PDB file of C-alpha atoms in Angstrom:
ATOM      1  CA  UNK A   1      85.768  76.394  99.231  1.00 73.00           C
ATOM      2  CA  UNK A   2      85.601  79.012  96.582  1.00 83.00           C
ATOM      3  CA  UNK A   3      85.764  78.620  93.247  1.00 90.00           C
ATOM      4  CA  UNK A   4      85.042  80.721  90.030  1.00 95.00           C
ATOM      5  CA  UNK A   5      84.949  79.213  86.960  1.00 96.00           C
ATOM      6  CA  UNK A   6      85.247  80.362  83.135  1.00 97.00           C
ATOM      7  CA  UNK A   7      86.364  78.832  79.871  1.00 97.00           C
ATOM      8  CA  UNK A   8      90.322  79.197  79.347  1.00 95.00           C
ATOM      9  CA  UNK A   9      89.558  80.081  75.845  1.00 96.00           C
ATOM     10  CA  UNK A  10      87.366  81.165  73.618  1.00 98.00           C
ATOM     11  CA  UNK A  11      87.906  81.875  69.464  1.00 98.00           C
ATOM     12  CA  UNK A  12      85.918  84.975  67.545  1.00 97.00           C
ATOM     13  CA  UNK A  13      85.461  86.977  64.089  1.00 97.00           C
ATOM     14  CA  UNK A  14      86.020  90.124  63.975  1.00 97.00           C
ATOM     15  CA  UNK A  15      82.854  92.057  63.633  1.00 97.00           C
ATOM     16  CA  UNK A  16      80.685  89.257  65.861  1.00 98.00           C
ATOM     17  CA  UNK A  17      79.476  88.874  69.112  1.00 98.00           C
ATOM     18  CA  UNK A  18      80.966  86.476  71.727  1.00 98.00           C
ATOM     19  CA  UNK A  19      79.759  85.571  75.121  1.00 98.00           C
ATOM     20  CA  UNK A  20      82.231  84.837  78.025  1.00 98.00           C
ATOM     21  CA  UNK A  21      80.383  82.813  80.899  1.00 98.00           C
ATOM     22  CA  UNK A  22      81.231  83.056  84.552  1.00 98.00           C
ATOM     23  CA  UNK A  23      79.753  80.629  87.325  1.00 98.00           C
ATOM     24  CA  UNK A  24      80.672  81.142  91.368  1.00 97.00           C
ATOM     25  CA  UNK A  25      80.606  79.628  94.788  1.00 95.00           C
ATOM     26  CA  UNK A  26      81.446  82.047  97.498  1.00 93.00           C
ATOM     27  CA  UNK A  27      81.000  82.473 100.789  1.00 89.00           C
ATOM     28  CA  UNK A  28      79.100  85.878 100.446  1.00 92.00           C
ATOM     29  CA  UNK A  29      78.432  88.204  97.629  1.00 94.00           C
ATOM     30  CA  UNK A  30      79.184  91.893  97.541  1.00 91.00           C
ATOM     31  CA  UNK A  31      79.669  92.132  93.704  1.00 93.00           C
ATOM     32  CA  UNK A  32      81.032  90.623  90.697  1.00 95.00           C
ATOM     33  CA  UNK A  33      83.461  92.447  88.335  1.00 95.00           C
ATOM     34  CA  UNK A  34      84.777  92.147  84.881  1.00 96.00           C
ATOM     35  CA  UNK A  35      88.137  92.783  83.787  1.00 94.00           C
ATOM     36  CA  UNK A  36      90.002  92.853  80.755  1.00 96.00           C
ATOM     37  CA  UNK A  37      93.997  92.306  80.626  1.00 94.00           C
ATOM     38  CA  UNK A  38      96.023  92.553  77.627  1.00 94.00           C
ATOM     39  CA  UNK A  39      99.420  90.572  77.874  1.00 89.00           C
ATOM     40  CA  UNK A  40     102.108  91.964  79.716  1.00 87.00           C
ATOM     41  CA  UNK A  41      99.482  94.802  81.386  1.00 90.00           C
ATOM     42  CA  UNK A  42      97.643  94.931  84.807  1.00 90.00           C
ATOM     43  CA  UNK A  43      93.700  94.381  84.470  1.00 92.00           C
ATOM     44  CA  UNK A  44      91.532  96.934  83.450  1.00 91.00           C
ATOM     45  CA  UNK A  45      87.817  97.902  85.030  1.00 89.00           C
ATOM     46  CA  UNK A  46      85.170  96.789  82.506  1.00 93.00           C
ATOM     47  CA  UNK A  47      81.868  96.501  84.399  1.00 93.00           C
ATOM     48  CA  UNK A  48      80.642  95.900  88.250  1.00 92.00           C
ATOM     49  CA  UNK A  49      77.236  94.113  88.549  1.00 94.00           C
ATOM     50  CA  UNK A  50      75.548  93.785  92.110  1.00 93.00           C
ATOM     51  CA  UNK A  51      71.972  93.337  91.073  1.00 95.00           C
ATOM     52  CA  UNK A  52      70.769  90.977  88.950  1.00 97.00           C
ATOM     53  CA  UNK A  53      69.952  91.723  85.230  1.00 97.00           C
ATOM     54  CA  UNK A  54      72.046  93.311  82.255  1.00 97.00           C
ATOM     55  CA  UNK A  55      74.176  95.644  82.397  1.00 94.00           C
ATOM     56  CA  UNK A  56      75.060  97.549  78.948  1.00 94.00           C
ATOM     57  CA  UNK A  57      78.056  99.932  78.696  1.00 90.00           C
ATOM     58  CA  UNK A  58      79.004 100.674  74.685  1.00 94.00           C
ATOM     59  CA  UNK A  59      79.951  97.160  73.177  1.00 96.00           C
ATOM     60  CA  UNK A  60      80.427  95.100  76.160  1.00 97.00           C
ATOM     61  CA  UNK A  61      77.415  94.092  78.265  1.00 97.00           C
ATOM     62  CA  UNK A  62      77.199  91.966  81.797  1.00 98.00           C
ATOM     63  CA  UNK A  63      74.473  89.857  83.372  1.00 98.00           C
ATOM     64  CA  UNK A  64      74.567  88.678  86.661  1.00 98.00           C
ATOM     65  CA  UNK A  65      71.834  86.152  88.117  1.00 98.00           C
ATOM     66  CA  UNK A  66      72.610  85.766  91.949  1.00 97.00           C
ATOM     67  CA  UNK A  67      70.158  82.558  92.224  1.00 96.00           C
ATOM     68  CA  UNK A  68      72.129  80.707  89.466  1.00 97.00           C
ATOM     69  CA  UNK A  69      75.731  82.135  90.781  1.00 97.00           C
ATOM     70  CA  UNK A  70      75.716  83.699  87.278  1.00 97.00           C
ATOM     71  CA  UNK A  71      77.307  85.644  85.353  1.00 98.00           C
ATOM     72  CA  UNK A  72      78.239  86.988  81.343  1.00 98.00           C
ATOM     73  CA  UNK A  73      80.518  89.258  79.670  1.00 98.00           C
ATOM     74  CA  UNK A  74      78.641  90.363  75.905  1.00 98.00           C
ATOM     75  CA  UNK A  75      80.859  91.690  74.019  1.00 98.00           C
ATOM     76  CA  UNK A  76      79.490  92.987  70.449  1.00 97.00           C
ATOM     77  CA  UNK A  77      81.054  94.367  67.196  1.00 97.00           C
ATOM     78  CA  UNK A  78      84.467  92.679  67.950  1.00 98.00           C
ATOM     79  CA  UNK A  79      87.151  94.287  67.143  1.00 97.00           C
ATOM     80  CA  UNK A  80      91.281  92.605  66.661  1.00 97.00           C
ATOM     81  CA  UNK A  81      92.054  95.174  69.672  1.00 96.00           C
ATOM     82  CA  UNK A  82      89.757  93.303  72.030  1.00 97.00           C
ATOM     83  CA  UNK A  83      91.401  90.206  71.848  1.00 97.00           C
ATOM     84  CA  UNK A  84      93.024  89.701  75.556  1.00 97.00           C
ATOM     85  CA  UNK A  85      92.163  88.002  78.861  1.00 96.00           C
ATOM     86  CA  UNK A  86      88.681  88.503  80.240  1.00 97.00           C
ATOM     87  CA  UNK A  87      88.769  87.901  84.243  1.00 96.00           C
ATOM     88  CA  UNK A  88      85.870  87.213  86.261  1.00 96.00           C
ATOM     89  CA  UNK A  89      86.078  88.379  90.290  1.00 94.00           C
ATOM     90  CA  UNK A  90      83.817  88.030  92.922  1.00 94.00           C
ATOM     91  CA  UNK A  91      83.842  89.995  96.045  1.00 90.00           C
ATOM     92  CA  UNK A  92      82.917  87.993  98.592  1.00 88.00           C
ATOM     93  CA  UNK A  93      81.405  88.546 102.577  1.00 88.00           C
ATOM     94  CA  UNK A  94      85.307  89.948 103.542  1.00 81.00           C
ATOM     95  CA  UNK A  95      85.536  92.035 100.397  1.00 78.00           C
ATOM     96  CA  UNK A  96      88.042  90.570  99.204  1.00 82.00           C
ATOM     97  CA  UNK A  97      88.213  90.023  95.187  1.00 86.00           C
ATOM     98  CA  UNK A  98      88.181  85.813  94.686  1.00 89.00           C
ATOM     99  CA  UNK A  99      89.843  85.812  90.573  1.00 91.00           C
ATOM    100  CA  UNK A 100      88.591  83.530  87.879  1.00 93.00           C
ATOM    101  CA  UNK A 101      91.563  81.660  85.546  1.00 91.00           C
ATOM    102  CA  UNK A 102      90.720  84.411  83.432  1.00 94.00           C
ATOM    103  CA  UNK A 103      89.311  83.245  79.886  1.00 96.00           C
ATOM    104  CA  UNK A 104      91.801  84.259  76.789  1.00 96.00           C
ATOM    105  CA  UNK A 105      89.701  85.605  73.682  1.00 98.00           C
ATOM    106  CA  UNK A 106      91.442  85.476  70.109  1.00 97.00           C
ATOM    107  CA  UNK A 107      89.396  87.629  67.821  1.00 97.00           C
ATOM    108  CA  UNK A 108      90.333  86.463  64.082  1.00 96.00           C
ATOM    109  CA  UNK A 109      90.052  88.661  61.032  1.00 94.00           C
TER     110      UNK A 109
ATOM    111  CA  UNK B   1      90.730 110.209  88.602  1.00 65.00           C
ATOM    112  CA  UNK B   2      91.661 107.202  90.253  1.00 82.00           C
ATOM    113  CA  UNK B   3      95.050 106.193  88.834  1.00 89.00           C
ATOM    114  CA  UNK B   4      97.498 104.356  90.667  1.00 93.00           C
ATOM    115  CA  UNK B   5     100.896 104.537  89.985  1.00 95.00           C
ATOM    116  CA  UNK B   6     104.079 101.218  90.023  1.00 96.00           C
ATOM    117  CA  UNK B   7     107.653 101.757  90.130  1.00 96.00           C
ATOM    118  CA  UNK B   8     109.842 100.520  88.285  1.00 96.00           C
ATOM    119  CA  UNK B   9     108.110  99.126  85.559  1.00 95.00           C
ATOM    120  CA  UNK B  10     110.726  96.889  85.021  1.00 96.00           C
ATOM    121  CA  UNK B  11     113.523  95.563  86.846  1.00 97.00           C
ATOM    122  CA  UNK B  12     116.626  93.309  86.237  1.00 97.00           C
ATOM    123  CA  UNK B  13     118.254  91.927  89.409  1.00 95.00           C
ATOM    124  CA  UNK B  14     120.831  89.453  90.674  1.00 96.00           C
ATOM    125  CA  UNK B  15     119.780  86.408  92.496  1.00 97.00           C
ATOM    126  CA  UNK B  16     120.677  87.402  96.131  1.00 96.00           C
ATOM    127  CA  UNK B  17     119.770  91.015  96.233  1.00 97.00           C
ATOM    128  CA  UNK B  18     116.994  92.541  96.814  1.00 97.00           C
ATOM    129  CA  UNK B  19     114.378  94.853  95.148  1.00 97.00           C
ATOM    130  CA  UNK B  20     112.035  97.129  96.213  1.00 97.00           C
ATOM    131  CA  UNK B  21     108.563  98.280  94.521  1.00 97.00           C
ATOM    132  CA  UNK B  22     106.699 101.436  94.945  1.00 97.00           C
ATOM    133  CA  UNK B  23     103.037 101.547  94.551  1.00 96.00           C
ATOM    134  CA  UNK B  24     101.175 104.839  94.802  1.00 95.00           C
ATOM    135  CA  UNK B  25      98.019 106.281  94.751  1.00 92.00           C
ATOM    136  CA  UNK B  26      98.028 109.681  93.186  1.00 92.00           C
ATOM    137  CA  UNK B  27      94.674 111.171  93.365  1.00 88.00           C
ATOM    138  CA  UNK B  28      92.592 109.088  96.201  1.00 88.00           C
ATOM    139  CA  UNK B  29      93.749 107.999  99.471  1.00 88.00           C
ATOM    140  CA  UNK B  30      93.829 104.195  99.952  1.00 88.00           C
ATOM    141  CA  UNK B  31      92.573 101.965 103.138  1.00 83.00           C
ATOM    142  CA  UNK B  32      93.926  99.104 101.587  1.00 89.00           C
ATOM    143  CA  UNK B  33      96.176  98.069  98.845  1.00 93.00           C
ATOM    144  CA  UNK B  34      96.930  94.721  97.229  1.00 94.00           C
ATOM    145  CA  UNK B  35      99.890  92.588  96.042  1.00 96.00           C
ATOM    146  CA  UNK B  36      99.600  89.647  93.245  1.00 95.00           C
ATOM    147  CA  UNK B  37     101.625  87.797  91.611  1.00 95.00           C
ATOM    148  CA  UNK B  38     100.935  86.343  87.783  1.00 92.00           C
ATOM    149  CA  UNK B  39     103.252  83.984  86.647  1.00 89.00           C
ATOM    150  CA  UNK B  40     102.853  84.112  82.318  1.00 84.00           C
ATOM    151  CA  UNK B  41      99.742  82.893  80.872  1.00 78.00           C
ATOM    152  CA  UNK B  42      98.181  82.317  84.510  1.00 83.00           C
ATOM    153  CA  UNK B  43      95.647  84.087  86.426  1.00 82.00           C
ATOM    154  CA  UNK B  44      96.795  86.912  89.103  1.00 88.00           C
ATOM    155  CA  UNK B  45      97.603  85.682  92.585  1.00 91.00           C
ATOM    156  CA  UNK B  46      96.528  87.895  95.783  1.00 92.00           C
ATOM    157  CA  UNK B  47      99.892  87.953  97.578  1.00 95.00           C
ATOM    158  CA  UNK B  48      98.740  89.982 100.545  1.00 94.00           C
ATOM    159  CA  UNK B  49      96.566  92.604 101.882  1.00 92.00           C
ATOM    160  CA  UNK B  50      97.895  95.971 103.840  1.00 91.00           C
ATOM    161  CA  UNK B  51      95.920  98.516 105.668  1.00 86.00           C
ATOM    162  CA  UNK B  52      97.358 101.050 106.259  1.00 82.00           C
ATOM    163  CA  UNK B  53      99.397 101.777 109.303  1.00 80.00           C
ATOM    164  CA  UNK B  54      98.809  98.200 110.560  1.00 83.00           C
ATOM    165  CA  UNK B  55     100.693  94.828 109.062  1.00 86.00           C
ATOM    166  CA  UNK B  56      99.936  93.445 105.947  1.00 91.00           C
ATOM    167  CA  UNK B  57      98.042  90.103 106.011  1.00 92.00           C
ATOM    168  CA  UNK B  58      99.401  87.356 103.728  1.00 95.00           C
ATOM    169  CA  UNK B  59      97.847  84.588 101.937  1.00 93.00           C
ATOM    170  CA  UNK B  60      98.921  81.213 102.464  1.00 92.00           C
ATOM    171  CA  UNK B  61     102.270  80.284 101.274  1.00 93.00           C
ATOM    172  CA  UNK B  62     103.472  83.312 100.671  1.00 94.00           C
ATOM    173  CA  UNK B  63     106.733  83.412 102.574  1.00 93.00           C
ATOM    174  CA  UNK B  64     106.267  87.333 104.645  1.00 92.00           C
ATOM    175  CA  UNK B  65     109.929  87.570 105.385  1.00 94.00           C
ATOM    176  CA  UNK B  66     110.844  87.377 102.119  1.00 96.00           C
ATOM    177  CA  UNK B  67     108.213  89.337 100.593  1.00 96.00           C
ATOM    178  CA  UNK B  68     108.082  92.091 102.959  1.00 95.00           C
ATOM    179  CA  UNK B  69     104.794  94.686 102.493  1.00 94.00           C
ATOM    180  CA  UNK B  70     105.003  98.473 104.363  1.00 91.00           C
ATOM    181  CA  UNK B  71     101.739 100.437 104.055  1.00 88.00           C
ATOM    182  CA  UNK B  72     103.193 103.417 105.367  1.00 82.00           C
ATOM    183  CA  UNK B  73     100.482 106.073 104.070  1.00 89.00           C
ATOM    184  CA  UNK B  74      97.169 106.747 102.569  1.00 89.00           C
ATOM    185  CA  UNK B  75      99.167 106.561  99.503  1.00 92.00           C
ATOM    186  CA  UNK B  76     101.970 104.606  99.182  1.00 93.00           C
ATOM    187  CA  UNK B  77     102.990 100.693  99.673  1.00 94.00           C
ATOM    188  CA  UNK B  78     105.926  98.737  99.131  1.00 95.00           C
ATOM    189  CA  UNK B  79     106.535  95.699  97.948  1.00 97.00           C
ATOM    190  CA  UNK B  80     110.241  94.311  98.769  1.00 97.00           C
ATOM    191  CA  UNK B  81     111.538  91.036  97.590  1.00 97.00           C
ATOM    192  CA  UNK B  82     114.332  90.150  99.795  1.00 96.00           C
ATOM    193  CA  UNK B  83     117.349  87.355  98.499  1.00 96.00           C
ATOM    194  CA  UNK B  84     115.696  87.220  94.963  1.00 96.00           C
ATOM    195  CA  UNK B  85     115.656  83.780  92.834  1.00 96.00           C
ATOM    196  CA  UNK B  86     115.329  83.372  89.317  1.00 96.00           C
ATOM    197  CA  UNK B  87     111.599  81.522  90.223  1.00 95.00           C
ATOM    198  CA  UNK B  88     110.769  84.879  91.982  1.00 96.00           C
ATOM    199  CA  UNK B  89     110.719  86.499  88.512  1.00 96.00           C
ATOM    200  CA  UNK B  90     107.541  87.449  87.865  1.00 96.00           C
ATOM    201  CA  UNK B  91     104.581  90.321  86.983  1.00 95.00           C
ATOM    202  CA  UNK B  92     104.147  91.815  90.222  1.00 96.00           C
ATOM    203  CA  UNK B  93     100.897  94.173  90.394  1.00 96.00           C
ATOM    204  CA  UNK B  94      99.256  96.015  93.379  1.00 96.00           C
ATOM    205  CA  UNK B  95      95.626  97.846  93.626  1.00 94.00           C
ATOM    206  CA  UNK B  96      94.692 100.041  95.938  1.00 92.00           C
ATOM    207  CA  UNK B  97      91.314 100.687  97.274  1.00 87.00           C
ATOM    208  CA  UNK B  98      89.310 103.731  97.911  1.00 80.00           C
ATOM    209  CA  UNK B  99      87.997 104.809 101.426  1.00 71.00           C
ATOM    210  CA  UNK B 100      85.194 106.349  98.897  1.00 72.00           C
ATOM    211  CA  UNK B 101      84.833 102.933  97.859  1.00 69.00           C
ATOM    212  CA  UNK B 102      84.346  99.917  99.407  1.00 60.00           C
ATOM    213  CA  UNK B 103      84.432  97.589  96.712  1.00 72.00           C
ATOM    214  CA  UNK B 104      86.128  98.372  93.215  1.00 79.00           C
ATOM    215  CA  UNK B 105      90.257  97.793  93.350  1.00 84.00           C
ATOM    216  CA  UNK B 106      92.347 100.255  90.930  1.00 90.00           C
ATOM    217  CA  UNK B 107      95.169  98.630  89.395  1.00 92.00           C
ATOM    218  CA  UNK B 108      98.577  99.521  88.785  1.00 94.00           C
ATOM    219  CA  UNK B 109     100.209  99.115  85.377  1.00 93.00           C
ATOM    220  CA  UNK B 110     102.546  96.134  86.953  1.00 94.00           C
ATOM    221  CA  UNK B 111     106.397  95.325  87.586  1.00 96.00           C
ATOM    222  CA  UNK B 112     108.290  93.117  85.350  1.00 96.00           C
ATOM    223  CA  UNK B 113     110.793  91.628  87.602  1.00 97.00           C
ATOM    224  CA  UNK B 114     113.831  89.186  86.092  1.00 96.00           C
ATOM    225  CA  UNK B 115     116.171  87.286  88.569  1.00 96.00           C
ATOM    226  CA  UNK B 116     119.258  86.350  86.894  1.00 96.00           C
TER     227      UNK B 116
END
């Protein structure tokens, strides 16, 4: 089967840096995204990685390793605003997007 | 560019009726689009897939003659729920993808749907 799997929560300061793991089993690999939903909002794009290595877009970063079935979300300077639901997808052989639980940051003053 | 468009936002209706949601893409044309579901404080739930002109494919256990998908145009889906329950309420949000692309889904900004 697939499966995607991320912490259901994580707790930060504001002004640190936090990590958000990802691990997958899919059957194929086209892509893994990161998205970031605030409550009561649809998703929103933060970063598409297809090769491995680091990816680094303003405050948020995102490192896939394909051999491991890897992936992070960096995100750096928190601020209160960022606290929301970080999802993991993977698009797999069909292109279709397989969701993580999604993983709920609460940035704390 | 790239902004996809849900309406209503927000809808109240009476167990029994039924309620219909419009998803559009305004500035790309779409091959497919997408339907979830997110119940609170759980992860989105793909619903179904439509191509357009052809019939949308549903995921398992999703009941398609109650949740009936038209992909009509490039642009535009709907999502109807037909003889709505209370446990149908629910954040209902579609994506559409480009023919440009062939792998990042745009999201709409969701429908808040209460059954009462």
């Amino acid at each position: 089967g697939q499966n995607i799997d991320q912490p259901t929560e994580m707790t930060a300061t504001e002004g640190a840096i936090v990590q958000i793991n990802c691990t997958y089993q899919t059957s194929g690999f086209n892509g893994l995204f990161w998205y970031q939903q605030h409550a009561g909002e649809a998703p929103t794009f933060l970063s598409y990685n297809v090769l491995d290595g680091l990816e680094e877009k303003g405050r948020f970063s995102s490192f896939l390793s394909r051999s491991k079935g890897y992936s992070y979300l960096l995100l750096k300077e928190l601020q209160m605003k960022d606290s929301a639901s970080y999802l993991c997808a993977v698009l797999d052989s069909n292109y279709q997007l397989i969701w993580g639980a999604g993983t709920k940051l609460i940035i704390k003053p | 560019g790239a902004v996809v468009s849900q309406h209503p936002s927000r809808v109240i209706c009476k167990s029994g009726t039924s309620v219909k949601i419009e998803c559009r893409s305004l500035d790309f044309q779409a091959t497919t689009m997408f339907w979830y579901r997110q119940f609170p404080k759980q992860s989105l739930m793909l619903m179904a897939t439509s191509n357009e002109g052809s019939k949308a494919t549903y995921e398992q256990g999703v009941e398609k003659d109650k949740f009936l998908i038209n992909h009509a145009s490039l642009t535009l889906s709907t999502l109807t729920v037909t003889s709505a329950h209370p446990e149908d309420s629910s954040f209902y949000i579609c994506s559409a993808r480009s023919i440009r692309d062939s792998y990042e889904q745009y999201f709409g900004p969701g429908t808040r749907l209460t059954v009462t």
